[in-house]
mmCIF file of C-alpha atoms in Angstrom:
data_model
loop_
_atom_site.group_PDB
_atom_site.id
_atom_site.type_symbol
_atom_site.label_atom_id
_atom_site.label_comp_id
_atom_site.label_asym_id
_atom_site.label_seq_id
_atom_site.Cartn_x
_atom_site.Cartn_y
_atom_site.Cartn_z
ATOM 1 C CA MET A 94 4.820 -20.575 -27.594
ATOM 2 C CA LYS A 95 5.657 -19.153 -23.783
ATOM 3 C CA GLN A 96 2.567 -19.896 -21.777
ATOM 4 C CA LEU A 97 1.720 -18.490 -18.334
ATOM 5 C CA PHE A 98 -1.292 -19.837 -16.354
ATOM 6 C CA ILE A 99 -1.985 -17.361 -13.630
ATOM 7 C CA THR A 100 -4.557 -19.092 -10.941
ATOM 8 C CA ASP A 101 -6.628 -17.364 -8.403
ATOM 9 C CA LEU A 102 -6.489 -19.191 -5.168
ATOM 10 C CA ASP A 103 -9.343 -19.554 -2.666
ATOM 11 C CA GLY A 104 -12.135 -21.534 -4.204
ATOM 12 C CA THR A 105 -10.234 -22.189 -6.969
ATOM 13 C CA LEU A 106 -7.046 -23.432 -6.905
ATOM 14 C CA LEU A 107 -6.870 -23.873 -3.020
ATOM 15 C CA ASN A 108 -9.810 -27.210 -2.443
ATOM 16 C CA PRO A 109 -12.368 -26.700 0.401
ATOM 17 C CA GLU A 110 -10.290 -27.175 3.254
ATOM 18 C CA SER A 111 -8.422 -23.829 1.755
ATOM 19 C CA ARG A 112 -5.074 -25.718 1.770
ATOM 20 C CA VAL A 113 -2.879 -26.729 -1.979
ATOM 21 C CA SER A 114 -3.825 -30.101 -1.829
ATOM 22 C CA GLU A 115 -0.559 -32.649 -2.264
ATOM 23 C CA ARG A 116 -1.541 -33.742 -5.669
ATOM 24 C CA SER A 117 -1.647 -29.945 -6.689
ATOM 25 C CA ALA A 118 1.479 -29.267 -5.082
ATOM 26 C CA ALA A 119 3.388 -32.094 -6.536
ATOM 27 C CA ILE A 120 1.928 -31.201 -9.752
ATOM 28 C CA ILE A 121 2.967 -27.651 -10.400
ATOM 29 C CA SER A 122 6.113 -27.798 -8.860
ATOM 30 C CA SER A 123 7.225 -30.891 -11.228
ATOM 31 C CA LEU A 124 5.837 -28.390 -14.047
ATOM 32 C CA SER A 125 7.673 -25.004 -12.963
ATOM 33 C CA ARG A 126 10.583 -27.188 -12.768
ATOM 34 C CA GLN A 127 10.441 -27.864 -16.179
ATOM 35 C CA GLY A 128 10.032 -24.361 -17.124
ATOM 36 C CA VAL A 129 6.486 -23.567 -17.314
ATOM 37 C CA LEU A 130 5.017 -20.371 -16.118
ATOM 38 C CA ILE A 131 2.714 -20.392 -13.306
ATOM 39 C CA THR A 132 1.681 -18.636 -10.386
ATOM 40 C CA VAL A 133 -0.961 -17.028 -8.249
ATOM 41 C CA ALA A 134 -3.330 -13.832 -8.280
ATOM 42 C CA THR A 135 -5.248 -13.274 -5.104
ATOM 43 C CA ALA A 136 -6.394 -10.757 -2.771
ATOM 44 C CA ARG A 137 -4.517 -12.501 0.369
ATOM 45 C CA THR A 138 -0.525 -11.333 1.721
ATOM 46 C CA PRO A 139 2.186 -12.591 0.944
ATOM 47 C CA ALA A 140 1.734 -13.663 5.308
ATOM 48 C CA THR A 141 -0.633 -16.182 4.074
ATOM 49 C CA VAL A 142 0.230 -16.944 0.404
ATOM 50 C CA GLU A 143 4.028 -18.581 1.554
ATOM 51 C CA PRO A 144 2.462 -20.383 3.944
ATOM 52 C CA LEU A 145 -0.235 -21.903 1.919
ATOM 53 C CA PHE A 146 2.577 -22.530 -0.674
ATOM 54 C CA GLN A 147 6.215 -24.028 1.012
ATOM 55 C CA HIS A 148 5.159 -27.249 -0.530
ATOM 56 C CA THR A 149 5.186 -25.431 -3.896
ATOM 57 C CA PHE A 150 7.446 -24.868 -5.533
ATOM 58 C CA THR A 151 6.814 -22.142 -8.568
ATOM 59 C CA THR A 152 8.706 -19.124 -10.193
ATOM 60 C CA PRO A 153 7.211 -16.122 -11.658
ATOM 61 C CA PRO A 154 6.654 -13.273 -9.281
ATOM 62 C CA ALA A 155 3.338 -13.960 -7.241
ATOM 63 C CA ILE A 156 0.143 -11.062 -7.289
ATOM 64 C CA VAL A 157 -0.713 -10.178 -4.282
ATOM 65 C CA LEU A 158 -3.690 -7.502 -2.962
ATOM 66 C CA THR A 159 -5.353 -7.961 -5.516
ATOM 67 C CA GLY A 160 -2.984 -6.566 -7.893
ATOM 68 C CA ALA A 161 -2.005 -3.665 -6.036
ATOM 69 C CA ALA A 162 1.893 -5.720 -5.810
ATOM 70 C CA MET A 163 3.579 -8.572 -6.939
ATOM 71 C CA TRP A 164 5.403 -11.159 -4.383
ATOM 72 C CA ASP A 165 9.034 -12.596 -5.423
ATOM 73 C CA ARG A 166 8.851 -15.782 -3.465
ATOM 74 C CA THR A 167 12.430 -16.072 -3.926
ATOM 75 C CA GLU A 168 13.510 -12.631 -2.323
ATOM 76 C CA HIS A 169 10.569 -12.055 0.264
ATOM 77 C CA ARG A 170 10.529 -8.669 -0.913
ATOM 78 C CA TYR A 171 7.602 -6.415 -3.207
ATOM 79 C CA ILE A 172 7.511 -5.988 -6.117
ATOM 80 C CA GLU A 173 5.881 -2.341 -7.543
ATOM 81 C CA PRO A 174 3.575 -2.063 -4.649
ATOM 82 C CA ARG A 175 0.731 0.788 -5.623
ATOM 83 C CA TYR A 176 0.321 2.777 -3.064
ATOM 84 C CA PHE A 177 -2.533 5.997 -1.534
ATOM 85 C CA LEU A 178 -1.293 9.507 -1.111
ATOM 86 C CA PRO A 179 -2.335 9.733 2.742
ATOM 87 C CA THR A 180 -4.928 11.884 2.471
ATOM 88 C CA GLU A 181 -6.393 9.820 0.111
ATOM 89 C CA ALA A 182 -6.250 6.962 2.323
ATOM 90 C CA ASP A 183 -8.141 8.696 5.715
ATOM 91 C CA GLU A 184 -10.547 10.018 3.654
ATOM 92 C CA ILE A 185 -11.669 6.891 2.299
ATOM 93 C CA LEU A 186 -11.366 5.062 5.682
ATOM 94 C CA GLU A 187 -13.294 8.137 6.913
ATOM 95 C CA LEU A 188 -16.460 7.777 4.177
ATOM 96 C CA CYS A 189 -15.614 3.635 5.821
ATOM 97 C CA ARG A 190 -16.460 4.440 8.563
ATOM 98 C CA GLU A 191 -19.912 6.674 8.198
ATOM 99 C CA CYS A 192 -20.989 3.339 6.006
ATOM 100 C CA GLY A 193 -20.959 1.950 9.243
ATOM 101 C CA LEU A 194 -17.772 -0.387 8.648
ATOM 102 C CA SER A 195 -14.451 -0.398 10.750
ATOM 103 C CA PRO A 196 -11.662 -0.867 8.296
ATOM 104 C CA PHE A 197 -8.227 -2.299 8.569
ATOM 105 C CA ARG A 198 -5.614 0.423 7.147
ATOM 106 C CA TYR A 199 -2.911 -1.670 5.921
ATOM 107 C CA THR A 200 0.804 -0.958 5.025
ATOM 108 C CA ILE A 201 3.705 -2.146 4.194
ATOM 109 C CA GLY A 202 7.138 -1.466 6.333
ATOM 110 C CA HIS A 203 10.440 -1.374 5.117
ATOM 111 C CA ASP A 204 10.907 -4.866 6.757
ATOM 112 C CA ASN A 205 8.711 -5.985 4.332
ATOM 113 C CA ILE A 206 5.910 -6.781 6.161
ATOM 114 C CA ILE A 207 2.917 -6.027 5.866
ATOM 115 C CA HIS A 208 1.361 -4.000 9.003
ATOM 116 C CA SER A 209 -2.461 -3.541 9.406
ATOM 117 C CA TYR A 210 -4.252 -1.063 11.887
ATOM 118 C CA TYR A 211 -7.614 -1.190 13.241
ATOM 119 C CA LYS A 212 -9.493 0.843 15.422
ATOM 120 C CA GLY A 213 -12.151 0.166 17.501
ATOM 121 C CA THR A 214 -13.727 -2.922 18.925
ATOM 122 C CA PRO A 215 -13.657 -5.957 16.795
ATOM 123 C CA SER A 216 -16.780 -8.359 15.746
ATOM 124 C CA ILE A 217 -16.945 -11.808 16.370
ATOM 125 C CA LYS A 218 -15.979 -12.156 12.552
ATOM 126 C CA GLU A 219 -12.952 -9.025 12.324
ATOM 127 C CA GLN A 220 -11.689 -10.949 15.874
ATOM 128 C CA LYS A 221 -11.320 -14.609 14.293
ATOM 129 C CA PHE A 222 -9.737 -13.344 11.062
ATOM 130 C CA ILE A 223 -7.381 -10.807 13.363
ATOM 131 C CA ASP A 224 -6.934 -14.341 15.745
ATOM 132 C CA GLU A 225 -6.560 -16.167 12.098
ATOM 133 C CA ARG A 226 -3.759 -14.100 11.479
ATOM 134 C CA SER A 227 -2.123 -13.073 14.758
ATOM 135 C CA HIS A 228 0.842 -15.437 14.366
ATOM 136 C CA LEU A 229 1.830 -14.524 10.876
ATOM 137 C CA GLY A 230 5.672 -13.960 10.154
ATOM 138 C CA LEU A 231 5.153 -11.740 7.441
ATOM 139 C CA LYS A 232 2.527 -9.654 8.645
ATOM 140 C CA ARG A 233 1.780 -7.273 12.081
ATOM 141 C CA ILE A 234 -1.992 -6.309 13.551
ATOM 142 C CA HIS A 235 -2.189 -3.361 15.324
ATOM 143 C CA ILE A 236 -5.725 -3.027 17.645
ATOM 144 C CA ASN A 237 -5.980 0.756 18.139
ATOM 145 C CA GLU A 238 -2.440 1.423 18.210
ATOM 146 C CA PRO A 239 -1.079 4.942 16.651
ATOM 147 C CA TYR A 240 0.106 4.636 13.725
ATOM 148 C CA ASN A 241 3.438 6.775 11.936
ATOM 149 C CA ALA A 242 3.960 9.251 9.134
ATOM 150 C CA ALA A 243 5.785 6.882 6.889
ATOM 151 C CA ALA A 244 3.200 4.072 8.360
ATOM 152 C CA ALA A 245 0.687 6.472 6.656
ATOM 153 C CA ALA A 246 1.927 6.509 3.341
ATOM 154 C CA GLY A 247 3.064 3.132 2.711
ATOM 155 C CA THR A 248 -0.478 2.281 2.646
ATOM 156 C CA ILE A 249 -0.947 0.029 0.229
ATOM 157 C CA LEU A 250 -4.929 -1.260 0.725
ATOM 158 C CA ILE A 251 -8.217 -0.639 2.870
ATOM 159 C CA PHE A 252 -10.161 -3.794 4.313
ATOM 160 C CA ALA A 253 -13.097 -4.147 5.542
ATOM 161 C CA LEU A 254 -15.103 -7.039 5.870
ATOM 162 C CA GLY A 255 -19.124 -7.505 7.443
ATOM 163 C CA PRO A 256 -22.651 -7.737 6.625
ATOM 164 C CA ALA A 257 -23.049 -8.432 2.806
ATOM 165 C CA ASP A 258 -25.937 -5.433 2.502
ATOM 166 C CA THR A 259 -23.185 -2.978 4.369
ATOM 167 C CA ILE A 260 -20.181 -3.660 2.264
ATOM 168 C CA TYR A 261 -22.184 -3.140 -1.132
ATOM 169 C CA LYS A 262 -23.379 0.157 0.210
ATOM 170 C CA ALA A 263 -20.031 1.339 1.172
ATOM 171 C CA ALA A 264 -18.721 -0.168 -2.687
ATOM 172 C CA GLU A 265 -20.891 2.344 -4.610
ATOM 173 C CA CYS A 266 -20.410 4.850 -1.821
ATOM 174 C CA LEU A 267 -16.519 4.688 -3.275
ATOM 175 C CA ARG A 268 -17.411 4.316 -6.627
ATOM 176 C CA GLN A 269 -20.006 7.573 -7.052
ATOM 177 C CA ARG A 270 -16.710 9.164 -4.781
ATOM 178 C CA GLY A 271 -13.989 8.222 -7.348
ATOM 179 C CA GLY A 272 -10.029 8.457 -7.584
ATOM 180 C CA CYS A 273 -9.679 4.424 -6.383
ATOM 181 C CA SER A 274 -10.280 0.439 -7.331
ATOM 182 C CA VAL A 275 -12.967 -1.012 -5.409
ATOM 183 C CA SER A 276 -13.864 -4.621 -5.019
ATOM 184 C CA ASP A 277 -16.051 -6.489 -3.489
ATOM 185 C CA TYR A 278 -17.105 -9.828 -3.257
ATOM 186 C CA PRO A 279 -19.682 -12.439 -1.208
ATOM 187 C CA ASP A 280 -17.989 -15.143 0.981
ATOM 188 C CA ILE A 281 -17.164 -17.658 -0.758
ATOM 189 C CA PHE A 282 -18.911 -20.414 2.584
ATOM 190 C CA ASN A 283 -20.801 -17.775 3.576
ATOM 191 C CA SER A 284 -22.888 -15.287 1.173
ATOM 192 C CA SER A 285 -24.446 -12.804 3.842
ATOM 193 C CA VAL A 286 -21.014 -11.834 4.427
ATOM 194 C CA ALA A 287 -18.977 -9.879 2.130
ATOM 195 C CA TYR A 288 -15.519 -7.763 1.526
ATOM 196 C CA LEU A 289 -13.857 -4.744 0.848
ATOM 197 C CA GLU A 290 -11.022 -3.579 -0.682
ATOM 198 C CA VAL A 291 -9.804 -0.195 -1.780
ATOM 199 C CA PHE A 292 -7.022 1.021 -3.768
ATOM 200 C CA ALA A 293 -5.035 3.678 -5.555
ATOM 201 C CA PRO A 294 -6.347 4.439 -8.702
ATOM 202 C CA ARG A 295 -5.832 1.549 -11.262
ATOM 203 C CA VAL A 296 -4.836 -1.528 -9.515
ATOM 204 C CA SER A 297 -6.431 -4.888 -10.084
ATOM 205 C CA LYS A 298 -5.925 -8.517 -10.772
ATOM 206 C CA ALA A 299 -6.220 -7.136 -14.486
ATOM 207 C CA ASP A 300 -3.831 -4.688 -14.833
ATOM 208 C CA ALA A 301 -1.215 -6.479 -12.602
ATOM 209 C CA ALA A 302 -1.680 -9.847 -15.274
ATOM 210 C CA ARG A 303 -0.929 -7.742 -17.715
ATOM 211 C CA ARG A 304 2.078 -6.428 -16.476
ATOM 212 C CA LEU A 305 3.300 -9.767 -15.443
ATOM 213 C CA ARG A 306 2.641 -10.938 -19.089
ATOM 214 C CA GLU A 307 5.107 -8.205 -20.382
ATOM 215 C CA HIS A 308 7.448 -8.798 -17.277
ATOM 216 C CA THR A 309 7.993 -12.923 -18.683
ATOM 217 C CA GLY A 310 7.108 -12.476 -22.265
ATOM 218 C CA ALA A 311 4.778 -14.419 -22.278
ATOM 219 C CA ASP A 312 2.648 -14.858 -25.657
ATOM 220 C CA ARG A 313 -0.698 -17.243 -23.519
ATOM 221 C CA LEU A 314 -1.833 -15.872 -21.246
ATOM 222 C CA THR A 315 -4.531 -18.459 -19.465
ATOM 223 C CA VAL A 316 -6.313 -16.523 -16.151
ATOM 224 C CA PHE A 317 -8.491 -19.422 -13.533
ATOM 225 C CA GLY A 318 -10.680 -17.600 -11.211
ATOM 226 C CA ASP A 319 -14.109 -18.759 -8.764
ATOM 227 C CA ASN A 320 -15.377 -15.446 -7.777
ATOM 228 C CA LEU A 321 -16.516 -11.439 -9.239
ATOM 229 C CA ASN A 322 -12.814 -9.822 -8.125
ATOM 230 C CA ASP A 323 -11.434 -12.666 -10.889
ATOM 231 C CA LEU A 324 -13.475 -11.495 -13.414
ATOM 232 C CA PRO A 325 -11.536 -8.104 -14.566
ATOM 233 C CA MET A 326 -8.768 -10.927 -14.604
ATOM 234 C CA MET A 327 -10.206 -13.391 -16.693
ATOM 235 C CA ALA A 328 -11.785 -10.568 -19.131
ATOM 236 C CA VAL A 329 -7.756 -9.484 -20.434
ATOM 237 C CA ALA A 330 -6.611 -13.682 -20.597
ATOM 238 C CA ASP A 331 -6.549 -14.936 -24.194
ATOM 239 C CA VAL A 332 -7.998 -18.495 -21.895
ATOM 240 C CA ALA A 333 -10.439 -17.274 -19.365
ATOM 241 C CA VAL A 334 -10.766 -20.574 -16.887
ATOM 242 C CA ALA A 335 -13.596 -21.490 -13.837
ATOM 243 C CA VAL A 336 -14.336 -23.835 -11.501
ATOM 244 C CA ALA A 337 -17.491 -25.642 -11.213
ATOM 245 C CA ASN A 338 -18.392 -23.945 -8.031
ATOM 246 C CA ALA A 339 -17.701 -20.907 -8.868
ATOM 247 C CA LEU A 340 -20.652 -18.643 -9.381
ATOM 248 C CA PRO A 341 -22.766 -18.293 -12.071
ATOM 249 C CA GLN A 342 -21.295 -14.783 -13.141
ATOM 250 C CA VAL A 343 -18.062 -16.248 -14.134
ATOM 251 C CA LYS A 344 -18.791 -19.576 -15.127
ATOM 252 C CA GLU A 345 -20.330 -17.683 -17.611
ATOM 253 C CA ALA A 346 -18.020 -15.281 -18.888
ATOM 254 C CA ALA A 347 -15.286 -18.323 -18.789
ATOM 255 C CA ASP A 348 -14.036 -19.830 -22.202
ATOM 256 C CA VAL A 349 -14.201 -23.280 -20.304
ATOM 257 C CA VAL A 350 -15.566 -24.829 -17.143
ATOM 258 C CA ILE A 351 -13.420 -27.327 -15.269
ATOM 259 C CA GLU A 352 -14.373 -29.729 -12.013
ATOM 260 C CA SER A 353 -14.026 -27.872 -8.641
ATOM 261 C CA ASN A 354 -11.687 -26.976 -6.648
ATOM 262 C CA SER A 355 -11.916 -30.158 -4.676
ATOM 263 C CA THR A 356 -10.630 -32.637 -8.006
ATOM 264 C CA ASP A 357 -7.290 -30.393 -8.402
ATOM 265 C CA ALA A 358 -8.849 -29.377 -11.265
ATOM 266 C CA VAL A 359 -6.665 -26.879 -11.860
ATOM 267 C CA ALA A 360 -2.702 -28.721 -11.699
ATOM 268 C CA ARG A 361 -4.972 -30.996 -13.637
ATOM 269 C CA TYR A 362 -5.410 -28.293 -15.960
ATOM 270 C CA ILE A 363 -2.296 -27.121 -16.146
ATOM 271 C CA ALA A 364 -0.700 -30.164 -16.329
ATOM 272 C CA GLU A 365 -3.327 -31.571 -19.689
ATOM 273 C CA HIS A 366 -2.167 -28.035 -21.925
ATOM 274 C CA ALA A 367 1.789 -26.501 -20.779
ATOM 275 C CA GLU A 368 3.468 -26.664 -23.813
ATOM 276 C CA ILE A 369 7.114 -28.342 -22.229
#
């Protein structure tokens, strides 16, 4: 039986220091070299996935941007990106601003680099977010810089972070508007802060997981998660696994609850259940 294991990163595979531990990296790399199909599904872009996985060998494409694209780790290129229509992206950006948010507009350039555009004066939290990503090789953040028509046509994500109540209100307005995929979820370290991701229609980790399953020809899909944006992916899996530190709703939806992300639980579970 051909198995595919897909794990979320933050709060799931990553430890409390937001890293892939040496033990997890060694287990996953060893299993991957033996032919086990292991990959990730994350809201992150390749700009942060690649540094996190520099010591971890995997073979299937990574699901990035909450399923808006996949990333070929060998060739360093995006696979099947799902873009907005330019006019739709402009309308969503304006609605976010009307709800009190200052969104980032993520685009993919011909160089396979994410170009993120921000308009305004960043808050303390937004500036921290920017500073943490300013050195990344696969991402460029542009503050108060205009973008051209080519960039607008490559818009793949509209992202915002801020007070949880503001984020959730904006998400509800966008869902009522329709015509886009909306994901909102709390920060795993501070529930008073939340994140908003808006994508083209039908984008989700679940849709990407289904497509990747077909691509690999896997007979069985096992997924791992901890947060609300993992629930759709867990719903389409043969086995849905939650870590012990997951939100209550995620643990309730899981078939199996394993130890927390501080114990290499995901890698150990895969090692115990992979058929080699």
